[in-house]
Structures are given as C-alpha cells and as structure tokens.
JSON list of C-alpha atoms in Angstrom, two decimals:
[
{"chain": "W", "resi": 1, "resn": "ALA", "atom": "CA", "xyz": [141.90, -77.19, 54.27]},
{"chain": "W", "resi": 2, "resn": "GLN", "atom": "CA", "xyz": [141.22, -73.54, 53.65]},
{"chain": "W", "resi": 3, "resn": "SER", "atom": "CA", "xyz": [141.07, -71.44, 56.78]},
{"chain": "W", "resi": 4, "resn": "VAL", "atom": "CA", "xyz": [141.79, -68.06, 58.28]},
{"chain": "W", "resi": 5, "resn": "SER", "atom": "CA", "xyz": [142.72, -67.55, 61.91]},
{"chain": "W", "resi": 6, "resn": "GLN", "atom": "CA", "xyz": [142.88, -64.32, 63.85]},
{"chain": "W", "resi": 7, "resn": "HIS", "atom": "CA", "xyz": [144.87, -64.54, 67.04]},
{"chain": "W", "resi": 8, "resn": "ASN", "atom": "CA", "xyz": [143.33, -61.81, 69.11]},
{"chain": "W", "resi": 9, "resn": "HIS", "atom": "CA", "xyz": [139.60, -61.72, 69.73]},
{"chain": "W", "resi": 10, "resn": "HIS", "atom": "CA", "xyz": [139.63, -58.54, 71.80]},
{"chain": "W", "resi": 11, "resn": "VAL", "atom": "CA", "xyz": [142.17, -55.74, 71.81]},
{"chain": "W", "resi": 12, "resn": "ILE", "atom": "CA", "xyz": [142.03, -52.62, 73.98]},
{"chain": "W", "resi": 13, "resn": "LEU", "atom": "CA", "xyz": [144.30, -49.69, 73.23]},
{"chain": "W", "resi": 14, "resn": "SER", "atom": "CA", "xyz": [144.68, -46.07, 74.17]},
{"chain": "W", "resi": 15, "resn": "GLU", "atom": "CA", "xyz": [144.62, -43.39, 71.50]},
{"chain": "W", "resi": 16, "resn": "ALA", "atom": "CA", "xyz": [147.96, -42.90, 69.73]},
{"chain": "W", "resi": 17, "resn": "ALA", "atom": "CA", "xyz": [149.08, -46.46, 70.52]},
{"chain": "W", "resi": 18, "resn": "SER", "atom": "CA", "xyz": [150.30, -48.63, 67.67]},
{"chain": "W", "resi": 19, "resn": "LEU", "atom": "CA", "xyz": [148.17, -51.48, 66.41]},
{"chain": "W", "resi": 20, "resn": "GLU", "atom": "CA", "xyz": [148.99, -54.87, 64.97]},
{"chain": "W", "resi": 21, "resn": "LEU", "atom": "CA", "xyz": [146.30, -57.48, 64.43]},
{"chain": "W", "resi": 22, "resn": "GLY", "atom": "CA", "xyz": [147.40, -60.95, 63.48]},
{"chain": "W", "resi": 23, "resn": "CYS", "atom": "CA", "xyz": [146.00, -63.02, 60.62]},
{"chain": "W", "resi": 24, "resn": "ASN", "atom": "CA", "xyz": [147.20, -66.40, 59.39]},
{"chain": "W", "resi": 25, "resn": "TYR", "atom": "CA", "xyz": [145.78, -68.41, 56.54]},
{"chain": "W", "resi": 26, "resn": "SER", "atom": "CA", "xyz": [145.90, -71.92, 55.18]},
{"chain": "W", "resi": 27, "resn": "TYR", "atom": "CA", "xyz": [145.40, -72.28, 51.43]},
{"chain": "W", "resi": 28, "resn": "GLY", "atom": "CA", "xyz": [147.17, -74.09, 48.62]},
{"chain": "W", "resi": 29, "resn": "GLY", "atom": "CA", "xyz": [146.10, -71.89, 45.73]},
{"chain": "W", "resi": 30, "resn": "THR", "atom": "CA", "xyz": [146.72, -68.33, 44.60]},
{"chain": "W", "resi": 31, "resn": "VAL", "atom": "CA", "xyz": [146.50, -66.10, 47.64]},
{"chain": "W", "resi": 32, "resn": "ASN", "atom": "CA", "xyz": [144.24, -63.08, 47.63]},
{"chain": "W", "resi": 33, "resn": "LEU", "atom": "CA", "xyz": [143.69, -61.52, 51.05]},
{"chain": "W", "resi": 34, "resn": "PHE", "atom": "CA", "xyz": [141.51, -58.80, 52.50]},
{"chain": "W", "resi": 35, "resn": "TRP", "atom": "CA", "xyz": [140.90, -56.90, 55.68]},
{"chain": "W", "resi": 36, "resn": "TYR", "atom": "CA", "xyz": [137.33, -55.78, 56.28]},
{"chain": "W", "resi": 37, "resn": "VAL", "atom": "CA", "xyz": [136.14, -53.48, 59.07]},
{"chain": "W", "resi": 38, "resn": "GLN", "atom": "CA", "xyz": [132.73, -53.22, 60.70]},
{"chain": "W", "resi": 39, "resn": "TYR", "atom": "CA", "xyz": [132.14, -50.03, 62.66]},
{"chain": "W", "resi": 40, "resn": "PRO", "atom": "CA", "xyz": [129.40, -50.10, 65.32]},
{"chain": "W", "resi": 41, "resn": "GLY", "atom": "CA", "xyz": [126.01, -50.17, 63.62]},
{"chain": "W", "resi": 42, "resn": "GLN", "atom": "CA", "xyz": [127.47, -50.23, 60.12]},
{"chain": "W", "resi": 43, "resn": "HIS", "atom": "CA", "xyz": [128.02, -52.86, 57.47]},
{"chain": "W", "resi": 44, "resn": "LEU", "atom": "CA", "xyz": [131.28, -54.54, 56.51]},
{"chain": "W", "resi": 45, "resn": "GLN", "atom": "CA", "xyz": [133.62, -52.29, 54.56]},
{"chain": "W", "resi": 46, "resn": "LEU", "atom": "CA", "xyz": [136.84, -53.10, 52.75]},
{"chain": "W", "resi": 47, "resn": "LEU", "atom": "CA", "xyz": [139.96, -51.68, 54.40]},
{"chain": "W", "resi": 48, "resn": "LEU", "atom": "CA", "xyz": [142.57, -53.06, 52.03]},
{"chain": "W", "resi": 49, "resn": "LYS", "atom": "CA", "xyz": [143.34, -55.96, 49.74]},
{"chain": "W", "resi": 50, "resn": "TYR", "atom": "CA", "xyz": [146.31, -57.94, 48.46]},
{"chain": "W", "resi": 51, "resn": "PHE", "atom": "CA", "xyz": [146.24, -59.59, 45.07]},
{"chain": "W", "resi": 52, "resn": "SER", "atom": "CA", "xyz": [149.84, -59.60, 43.87]},
{"chain": "W", "resi": 53, "resn": "GLY", "atom": "CA", "xyz": [152.92, -57.42, 43.66]},
{"chain": "W", "resi": 54, "resn": "ASP", "atom": "CA", "xyz": [154.17, -55.35, 46.57]},
{"chain": "W", "resi": 55, "resn": "PRO", "atom": "CA", "xyz": [153.52, -57.36, 49.75]},
{"chain": "W", "resi": 56, "resn": "LEU", "atom": "CA", "xyz": [153.07, -54.17, 51.76]},
{"chain": "W", "resi": 57, "resn": "VAL", "atom": "CA", "xyz": [149.57, -52.97, 51.05]},
{"chain": "W", "resi": 58, "resn": "LYS", "atom": "CA", "xyz": [148.22, -49.59, 52.06]},
{"chain": "W", "resi": 59, "resn": "GLY", "atom": "CA", "xyz": [144.54, -49.08, 52.69]},
{"chain": "W", "resi": 60, "resn": "ILE", "atom": "CA", "xyz": [142.17, -46.40, 53.86]},
{"chain": "W", "resi": 61, "resn": "LYS", "atom": "CA", "xyz": [142.43, -44.44, 57.10]},
{"chain": "W", "resi": 62, "resn": "GLY", "atom": "CA", "xyz": [146.14, -45.03, 57.52]},
{"chain": "W", "resi": 63, "resn": "PHE", "atom": "CA", "xyz": [145.96, -48.83, 57.74]},
{"chain": "W", "resi": 64, "resn": "GLU", "atom": "CA", "xyz": [148.45, -51.12, 56.08]},
{"chain": "W", "resi": 65, "resn": "ALA", "atom": "CA", "xyz": [149.05, -54.84, 55.95]},
{"chain": "W", "resi": 66, "resn": "GLU", "atom": "CA", "xyz": [152.04, -56.98, 55.04]},
{"chain": "W", "resi": 67, "resn": "PHE", "atom": "CA", "xyz": [151.74, -60.28, 53.21]},
{"chain": "W", "resi": 68, "resn": "ILE", "atom": "CA", "xyz": [154.51, -62.65, 54.36]},
{"chain": "W", "resi": 69, "resn": "LYS", "atom": "CA", "xyz": [154.26, -65.79, 52.28]},
{"chain": "W", "resi": 70, "resn": "SER", "atom": "CA", "xyz": [156.78, -67.77, 54.34]},
{"chain": "W", "resi": 71, "resn": "LYS", "atom": "CA", "xyz": [154.74, -67.17, 57.48]},
{"chain": "W", "resi": 72, "resn": "PHE", "atom": "CA", "xyz": [151.30, -67.53, 55.84]},
{"chain": "W", "resi": 73, "resn": "SER", "atom": "CA", "xyz": [150.46, -64.21, 57.45]},
{"chain": "W", "resi": 74, "resn": "PHE", "atom": "CA", "xyz": [148.72, -60.97, 56.56]},
{"chain": "W", "resi": 75, "resn": "ASN", "atom": "CA", "xyz": [148.90, -58.79, 59.65]},
{"chain": "W", "resi": 76, "resn": "LEU", "atom": "CA", "xyz": [147.12, -55.45, 59.85]},
{"chain": "W", "resi": 77, "resn": "ARG", "atom": "CA", "xyz": [148.96, -52.44, 61.26]},
{"chain": "W", "resi": 78, "resn": "LYS", "atom": "CA", "xyz": [148.39, -48.81, 62.08]},
{"chain": "W", "resi": 79, "resn": "PRO", "atom": "CA", "xyz": [151.08, -46.67, 63.73]},
{"chain": "W", "resi": 80, "resn": "SER", "atom": "CA", "xyz": [148.71, -44.51, 65.79]},
{"chain": "W", "resi": 81, "resn": "VAL", "atom": "CA", "xyz": [145.09, -45.47, 66.46]},
{"chain": "W", "resi": 82, "resn": "GLN", "atom": "CA", "xyz": [142.22, -43.08, 67.05]},
{"chain": "W", "resi": 83, "resn": "TRP", "atom": "CA", "xyz": [139.03, -43.49, 69.05]},
{"chain": "W", "resi": 84, "resn": "SER", "atom": "CA", "xyz": [137.17, -43.67, 65.71]},
{"chain": "W", "resi": 85, "resn": "ASP", "atom": "CA", "xyz": [139.04, -46.91, 64.89]},
{"chain": "W", "resi": 86, "resn": "THR", "atom": "CA", "xyz": [136.90, -48.73, 67.44]},
{"chain": "W", "resi": 87, "resn": "ALA", "atom": "CA", "xyz": [135.37, -51.51, 65.37]},
{"chain": "W", "resi": 88, "resn": "GLU", "atom": "CA", "xyz": [135.54, -55.19, 64.56]},
{"chain": "W", "resi": 89, "resn": "TYR", "atom": "CA", "xyz": [138.19, -56.24, 62.05]},
{"chain": "W", "resi": 90, "resn": "PHE", "atom": "CA", "xyz": [137.98, -59.31, 59.84]},
{"chain": "W", "resi": 91, "resn": "CYS", "atom": "CA", "xyz": [140.70, -60.92, 57.78]},
{"chain": "W", "resi": 92, "resn": "ALA", "atom": "CA", "xyz": [139.46, -62.83, 54.74]},
{"chain": "W", "resi": 93, "resn": "LEU", "atom": "CA", "xyz": [140.84, -65.14, 52.05]},
{"chain": "W", "resi": 94, "resn": "LEU", "atom": "CA", "xyz": [139.40, -65.31, 48.54]},
{"chain": "W", "resi": 95, "resn": "THR", "atom": "CA", "xyz": [138.94, -68.89, 47.31]},
{"chain": "W", "resi": 96, "resn": "GLY", "atom": "CA", "xyz": [136.76, -71.09, 45.17]},
{"chain": "W", "resi": 97, "resn": "GLY", "atom": "CA", "xyz": [137.72, -69.65, 41.83]},
{"chain": "W", "resi": 98, "resn": "TYR", "atom": "CA", "xyz": [137.52, -66.11, 43.18]},
{"chain": "W", "resi": 99, "resn": "ASN", "atom": "CA", "xyz": [133.93, -66.27, 44.28]},
{"chain": "W", "resi": 100, "resn": "LYS", "atom": "CA", "xyz": [134.05, -67.14, 47.98]},
{"chain": "W", "resi": 101, "resn": "LEU", "atom": "CA", "xyz": [135.46, -65.30, 50.96]},
{"chain": "W", "resi": 102, "resn": "ILE", "atom": "CA", "xyz": [136.61, -67.26, 54.01]},
{"chain": "W", "resi": 103, "resn": "PHE", "atom": "CA", "xyz": [136.66, -65.02, 57.06]},
{"chain": "W", "resi": 104, "resn": "GLY", "atom": "CA", "xyz": [138.47, -65.23, 60.34]},
{"chain": "W", "resi": 105, "resn": "ALA", "atom": "CA", "xyz": [136.50, -64.95, 63.56]},
{"chain": "W", "resi": 106, "resn": "GLY", "atom": "CA", "xyz": [137.25, -61.25, 63.86]},
{"chain": "W", "resi": 107, "resn": "THR", "atom": "CA", "xyz": [139.03, -59.01, 66.35]},
{"chain": "W", "resi": 108, "resn": "ARG", "atom": "CA", "xyz": [137.12, -56.45, 68.38]},
{"chain": "W", "resi": 109, "resn": "LEU", "atom": "CA", "xyz": [139.21, -53.33, 68.86]},
{"chain": "W", "resi": 110, "resn": "ALA", "atom": "CA", "xyz": [138.30, -50.79, 71.51]},
{"chain": "W", "resi": 111, "resn": "VAL", "atom": "CA", "xyz": [140.25, -47.54, 71.54]},
{"chain": "W", "resi": 112, "resn": "HIS", "atom": "CA", "xyz": [140.00, -45.40, 74.65]},
{"chain": "W", "resi": 113, "resn": "PRO", "atom": "CA", "xyz": [140.51, -41.63, 74.46]},
{"chain": "O", "resi": 1, "resn": "GLY", "atom": "CA", "xyz": [120.28, -46.61, 46.24]},
{"chain": "O", "resi": 2, "resn": "ALA", "atom": "CA", "xyz": [124.02, -46.72, 45.98]},
{"chain": "O", "resi": 3, "resn": "GLY", "atom": "CA", "xyz": [124.66, -49.76, 48.15]},
{"chain": "O", "resi": 4, "resn": "VAL", "atom": "CA", "xyz": [123.40, -53.26, 48.79]},
{"chain": "O", "resi": 5, "resn": "SER", "atom": "CA", "xyz": [120.12, -53.27, 50.67]},
{"chain": "O", "resi": 6, "resn": "GLN", "atom": "CA", "xyz": [118.53, -56.06, 52.67]},
{"chain": "O", "resi": 7, "resn": "THR", "atom": "CA", "xyz": [115.05, -56.47, 54.05]},
{"chain": "O", "resi": 8, "resn": "PRO", "atom": "CA", "xyz": [113.86, -56.93, 56.67]},
{"chain": "O", "resi": 9, "resn": "SER", "atom": "CA", "xyz": [116.57, -55.63, 58.97]},
{"chain": "O", "resi": 10, "resn": "ASN", "atom": "CA", "xyz": [115.25, -57.81, 61.76]},
{"chain": "O", "resi": 11, "resn": "LYS", "atom": "CA", "xyz": [113.11, -60.91, 61.66]},
{"chain": "O", "resi": 12, "resn": "VAL", "atom": "CA", "xyz": [111.78, -62.81, 64.67]},
{"chain": "O", "resi": 13, "resn": "THR", "atom": "CA", "xyz": [110.07, -66.10, 64.00]},
{"chain": "O", "resi": 14, "resn": "GLU", "atom": "CA", "xyz": [109.07, -69.26, 65.79]},
{"chain": "O", "resi": 15, "resn": "LYS", "atom": "CA", "xyz": [110.72, -72.62, 65.44]},
{"chain": "O", "resi": 16, "resn": "GLY", "atom": "CA", "xyz": [109.30, -74.52, 62.49]},
{"chain": "O", "resi": 17, "resn": "LYS", "atom": "CA", "xyz": [108.18, -71.46, 60.52]},
{"chain": "O", "resi": 18, "resn": "TYR", "atom": "CA", "xyz": [109.24, -70.46, 57.02]},
{"chain": "O", "resi": 19, "resn": "VAL", "atom": "CA", "xyz": [111.14, -67.21, 56.37]},
{"chain": "O", "resi": 20, "resn": "GLU", "atom": "CA", "xyz": [112.28, -65.26, 53.36]},
{"chain": "O", "resi": 21, "resn": "LEU", "atom": "CA", "xyz": [115.13, -62.77, 53.38]},
{"chain": "O", "resi": 22, "resn": "ARG", "atom": "CA", "xyz": [115.58, -60.34, 50.51]},
{"chain": "O", "resi": 23, "resn": "CYS", "atom": "CA", "xyz": [118.69, -58.79, 48.99]},
{"chain": "O", "resi": 24, "resn": "ASP", "atom": "CA", "xyz": [118.87, -55.93, 46.47]},
{"chain": "O", "resi": 25, "resn": "PRO", "atom": "CA", "xyz": [122.40, -55.77, 45.02]},
{"chain": "O", "resi": 26, "resn": "ILE", "atom": "CA", "xyz": [124.17, -52.76, 43.61]},
{"chain": "O", "resi": 27, "resn": "SER", "atom": "CA", "xyz": [122.74, -51.99, 40.19]},
{"chain": "O", "resi": 28, "resn": "GLY", "atom": "CA", "xyz": [124.71, -53.70, 37.45]},
{"chain": "O", "resi": 29, "resn": "HIS", "atom": "CA", "xyz": [126.47, -56.18, 39.71]},
{"chain": "O", "resi": 30, "resn": "THR", "atom": "CA", "xyz": [126.19, -59.64, 38.19]},
{"chain": "O", "resi": 31, "resn": "ALA", "atom": "CA", "xyz": [127.61, -61.56, 41.15]},
{"chain": "O", "resi": 32, "resn": "LEU", "atom": "CA", "xyz": [125.67, -61.97, 44.39]},
{"chain": "O", "resi": 33, "resn": "TYR", "atom": "CA", "xyz": [126.67, -63.76, 47.59]},
{"chain": "O", "resi": 34, "resn": "TRP", "atom": "CA", "xyz": [124.96, -64.82, 50.77]},
{"chain": "O", "resi": 35, "resn": "TYR", "atom": "CA", "xyz": [126.86, -65.25, 54.03]},
{"chain": "O", "resi": 36, "resn": "ARG", "atom": "CA", "xyz": [125.76, -66.12, 57.55]},
{"chain": "O", "resi": 37, "resn": "GLN", "atom": "CA", "xyz": [127.36, -64.60, 60.62]},
{"chain": "O", "resi": 38, "resn": "SER", "atom": "CA", "xyz": [126.73, -66.29, 63.94]},
{"chain": "O", "resi": 39, "resn": "LEU", "atom": "CA", "xyz": [127.48, -64.57, 67.23]},
{"chain": "O", "resi": 40, "resn": "GLY", "atom": "CA", "xyz": [131.20, -64.20, 67.81]},
{"chain": "O", "resi": 41, "resn": "GLN", "atom": "CA", "xyz": [132.12, -65.55, 64.39]},
{"chain": "O", "resi": 42, "resn": "GLY", "atom": "CA", "xyz": [133.11, -64.16, 61.05]},
{"chain": "O", "resi": 43, "resn": "PRO", "atom": "CA", "xyz": [130.77, -64.38, 58.07]},
{"chain": "O", "resi": 44, "resn": "GLU", "atom": "CA", "xyz": [130.43, -67.89, 56.61]},
{"chain": "O", "resi": 45, "resn": "PHE", "atom": "CA", "xyz": [129.80, -68.38, 52.88]},
{"chain": "O", "resi": 46, "resn": "LEU", "atom": "CA", "xyz": [126.44, -69.87, 51.90]},
{"chain": "O", "resi": 47, "resn": "ILE", "atom": "CA", "xyz": [125.86, -69.43, 48.16]},
{"chain": "O", "resi": 48, "resn": "TYR", "atom": "CA", "xyz": [127.10, -67.50, 45.13]},
{"chain": "O", "resi": 49, "resn": "PHE", "atom": "CA", "xyz": [125.08, -66.42, 42.09]},
{"chain": "O", "resi": 50, "resn": "GLN", "atom": "CA", "xyz": [126.47, -65.39, 38.74]},
{"chain": "O", "resi": 51, "resn": "GLY", "atom": "CA", "xyz": [123.50, -63.89, 36.96]},
{"chain": "O", "resi": 52, "resn": "THR", "atom": "CA", "xyz": [120.42, -66.01, 37.58]},
{"chain": "O", "resi": 53, "resn": "GLY", "atom": "CA", "xyz": [122.18, -69.25, 38.33]},
{"chain": "O", "resi": 54, "resn": "ALA", "atom": "CA", "xyz": [123.65, -70.52, 41.58]},
{"chain": "O", "resi": 55, "resn": "ALA", "atom": "CA", "xyz": [127.28, -71.11, 40.59]},
{"chain": "O", "resi": 56, "resn": "ASP", "atom": "CA", "xyz": [128.33, -72.37, 44.04]},
{"chain": "O", "resi": 57, "resn": "ASP", "atom": "CA", "xyz": [125.91, -73.47, 46.76]},
{"chain": "O", "resi": 58, "resn": "SER", "atom": "CA", "xyz": [128.43, -75.51, 48.71]},
{"chain": "O", "resi": 59, "resn": "GLY", "atom": "CA", "xyz": [127.92, -73.45, 51.86]},
{"chain": "O", "resi": 60, "resn": "LEU", "atom": "CA", "xyz": [124.20, -74.10, 52.30]},
{"chain": "O", "resi": 61, "resn": "PRO", "atom": "CA", "xyz": [124.02, -76.13, 55.53]},
{"chain": "O", "resi": 62, "resn": "ASN", "atom": "CA", "xyz": [121.16, -78.43, 54.52]},
{"chain": "O", "resi": 63, "resn": "ASP", "atom": "CA", "xyz": [118.13, -78.70, 52.25]},
{"chain": "O", "resi": 64, "resn": "ARG", "atom": "CA", "xyz": [116.05, -76.40, 54.44]},
{"chain": "O", "resi": 65, "resn": "PHE", "atom": "CA", "xyz": [118.00, -73.52, 52.90]},
{"chain": "O", "resi": 66, "resn": "PHE", "atom": "CA", "xyz": [117.34, -72.38, 49.36]},
{"chain": "O", "resi": 67, "resn": "ALA", "atom": "CA", "xyz": [118.04, -69.19, 47.43]},
{"chain": "O", "resi": 68, "resn": "VAL", "atom": "CA", "xyz": [116.83, -67.79, 44.14]},
{"chain": "O", "resi": 69, "resn": "ARG", "atom": "CA", "xyz": [117.68, -64.93, 41.84]},
{"chain": "O", "resi": 70, "resn": "PRO", "atom": "CA", "xyz": [115.14, -65.28, 39.03]},
{"chain": "O", "resi": 71, "resn": "GLU", "atom": "CA", "xyz": [115.93, -62.11, 37.06]},
{"chain": "O", "resi": 72, "resn": "GLY", "atom": "CA", "xyz": [119.59, -61.78, 37.87]},
{"chain": "O", "resi": 73, "resn": "SER", "atom": "CA", "xyz": [119.11, -58.90, 40.27]},
{"chain": "O", "resi": 74, "resn": "VAL", "atom": "CA", "xyz": [117.15, -59.29, 43.54]},
{"chain": "O", "resi": 75, "resn": "SER", "atom": "CA", "xyz": [117.78, -62.48, 45.47]},
{"chain": "O", "resi": 76, "resn": "THR", "atom": "CA", "xyz": [115.71, -64.21, 48.13]},
{"chain": "O", "resi": 77, "resn": "LEU", "atom": "CA", "xyz": [117.11, -66.60, 50.72]},
{"chain": "O", "resi": 78, "resn": "LYS", "atom": "CA", "xyz": [114.46, -69.01, 51.91]},
{"chain": "O", "resi": 79, "resn": "ILE", "atom": "CA", "xyz": [114.63, -71.06, 55.08]},
{"chain": "O", "resi": 80, "resn": "GLN", "atom": "CA", "xyz": [112.07, -73.79, 55.76]},
{"chain": "O", "resi": 81, "resn": "ARG", "atom": "CA", "xyz": [111.22, -75.29, 59.14]},
{"chain": "O", "resi": 82, "resn": "THR", "atom": "CA", "xyz": [113.46, -72.85, 60.96]},
{"chain": "O", "resi": 83, "resn": "GLU", "atom": "CA", "xyz": [115.46, -74.05, 63.95]},
{"chain": "O", "resi": 84, "resn": "ARG", "atom": "CA", "xyz": [116.93, -72.11, 66.85]},
{"chain": "O", "resi": 85, "resn": "GLY", "atom": "CA", "xyz": [120.38, -72.77, 65.43]},
{"chain": "O", "resi": 86, "resn": "ASP", "atom": "CA", "xyz": [119.46, -70.76, 62.34]},
{"chain": "O", "resi": 87, "resn": "SER", "atom": "CA", "xyz": [119.53, -67.57, 64.43]},
{"chain": "O", "resi": 88, "resn": "ALA", "atom": "CA", "xyz": [122.25, -65.35, 62.96]},
{"chain": "O", "resi": 89, "resn": "VAL", "atom": "CA", "xyz": [122.85, -62.27, 60.85]},
{"chain": "O", "resi": 90, "resn": "TYR", "atom": "CA", "xyz": [122.42, -63.08, 57.17]},
{"chain": "O", "resi": 91, "resn": "LEU", "atom": "CA", "xyz": [124.60, -60.93, 54.96]},
{"chain": "O", "resi": 92, "resn": "CYS", "atom": "CA", "xyz": [124.33, -60.30, 51.26]},
{"chain": "O", "resi": 93, "resn": "ALA", "atom": "CA", "xyz": [127.13, -58.98, 49.08]},
{"chain": "O", "resi": 94, "resn": "SER", "atom": "CA", "xyz": [127.44, -58.15, 45.41]},
{"chain": "O", "resi": 95, "resn": "SER", "atom": "CA", "xyz": [130.27, -57.54, 43.00]},
{"chain": "O", "resi": 96, "resn": "SER", "atom": "CA", "xyz": [130.85, -56.83, 39.37]},
{"chain": "O", "resi": 97, "resn": "TYR", "atom": "CA", "xyz": [132.57, -59.84, 37.87]},
{"chain": "O", "resi": 98, "resn": "GLY", "atom": "CA", "xyz": [134.93, -59.55, 34.97]},
{"chain": "O", "resi": 99, "resn": "GLU", "atom": "CA", "xyz": [138.22, -60.71, 33.61]},
{"chain": "O", "resi": 100, "resn": "VAL", "atom": "CA", "xyz": [140.24, -58.48, 35.89]},
{"chain": "O", "resi": 101, "resn": "ILE", "atom": "CA", "xyz": [140.59, -59.95, 39.36]},
{"chain": "O", "resi": 102, "resn": "SER", "atom": "CA", "xyz": [140.45, -56.61, 41.09]},
{"chain": "O", "resi": 103, "resn": "TYR", "atom": "CA", "xyz": [136.79, -56.29, 40.10]},
{"chain": "O", "resi": 104, "resn": "ASN", "atom": "CA", "xyz": [135.87, -59.06, 42.51]},
{"chain": "O", "resi": 105, "resn": "GLU", "atom": "CA", "xyz": [135.58, -56.70, 45.47]},
{"chain": "O", "resi": 106, "resn": "GLN", "atom": "CA", "xyz": [132.45, -57.68, 47.34]},
{"chain": "O", "resi": 107, "resn": "PHE", "atom": "CA", "xyz": [130.25, -54.91, 48.73]},
{"chain": "O", "resi": 108, "resn": "PHE", "atom": "CA", "xyz": [128.19, -55.94, 51.74]},
{"chain": "O", "resi": 109, "resn": "GLY", "atom": "CA", "xyz": [124.71, -55.00, 52.82]},
{"chain": "O", "resi": 110, "resn": "PRO", "atom": "CA", "xyz": [123.67, -54.25, 56.41]},
{"chain": "O", "resi": 111, "resn": "GLY", "atom": "CA", "xyz": [122.36, -57.75, 57.01]},
{"chain": "O", "resi": 112, "resn": "THR", "atom": "CA", "xyz": [119.14, -59.28, 58.31]},
{"chain": "O", "resi": 113, "resn": "ARG", "atom": "CA", "xyz": [119.20, -60.37, 61.94]},
{"chain": "O", "resi": 114, "resn": "LEU", "atom": "CA", "xyz": [117.14, -63.55, 62.19]},
{"chain": "O", "resi": 115, "resn": "THR", "atom": "CA", "xyz": [116.00, -64.75, 65.59]},
{"chain": "O", "resi": 116, "resn": "VAL", "atom": "CA", "xyz": [114.27, -68.10, 65.89]},
{"chain": "O", "resi": 117, "resn": "LEU", "atom": "CA", "xyz": [112.44, -68.53, 69.18]}
]
C-alpha cells in the first residue's frame, strides 16, 4: 500500500536549534517526494522536491532533505531554525502516474524566540 | 490573479443540504486537483482533472461527491446531502502538465472550510 508517515506530530524548539523532521514512505514505484509547508493563515507551499539524482535536496529558506532509499526515508533538516519557521510541515509522495499526492499527517513546529 | 483561488473561503451548512465549492486554477494550468483535509490530518486526494475530463476520481468517498470542469478551467466540487463527517477544508491545486516530470509541481489554493452542522 502507498503511504507516508511522519513521526512527530508536534515539535517545539528554541531559535537557533537544529531541526530534523522524520518522513517515511511505502511505495513500490518510482519515488518522487516533496515537503510542503503551511504557515499560519497561508496556503500550502512547496519547500523542496526530490525526483532523481542527488539524494540531498536543497530547498528554500535554508531547508534541505535527504532521500535514503534503503531506509524509505526523506527527512527534512535545517541547521538553525528561526521564529518565522513556525508552521505545519507535510511530507508527500507523488503516485498514480504522477497525478496524485499522498500526504503524511503533518508536523506542527513551534519555534520560540 | 497569480495563484489558485477558491470560493467561498468558509461555508456553513446544515446536514442534508447541497453545497458547491469553486476553484479557479492558475491560468494555463491544464491539470486540476481536489483534496480534502480533515482536522489533524494531511490533505487527502479526491479527484484529478486533465483538461475537462476527470482522469482519476478514485479518491471521491461516495456518490454524494461530484466534480466538474466543463471548460477546462474553473472547477466545481459538489456535495449532495451533506453529513457532519464532510466537515473539512477542501483544497484545490493546479499544475501545468507536460512531458517533463518537474512540471508536475502542484500549486495550492487557500481552501474552503466547510462546516456541516
């Protein structure tokens, strides 16, 4: 079955702390993975995406994610978070002939100044 | 506008009523998607249009849900005989669809929050 799981539902950090949000997937086809972010009161926005090639993907605002095929993982990282990173983060898998996103349940990140 | 727009932003209805939710995709985007996001969950796929036709409606939960895109642009999601369990945020996304996989980035609208009393 196709699925995406995110391990942490709520994460609280202080500014300048390092961030790692877990994402694992289950899928037998070609793997295309995304991280989306939803800031308070705003719509979903793409942070970064992996289609092929270098498994370390860099996105906007200093975020990066590493695709580890052997672990079925695509964890999101940022070395030093800011208060403005407070948001909900969703990992997603592209399936169905590249027309359907399967999302994880999301991780709410709160960054305290 | 530059992005995907959805109307209304909020809709409150009574159980058993009919509702329509509208999505205006980014101009020129041929692919359009509807997702539903329940409280505490990630978005869940409902239906995908390529042009005017529904290419994949496998996510529609039952026959009370129907969506159209008659001219290949604006789409309407229709829900008949609404139930309390239909309460959620309904998201629309659009993408340009071509041979190159990287064009499949989906751009999301702000959503319509549906509350069924």
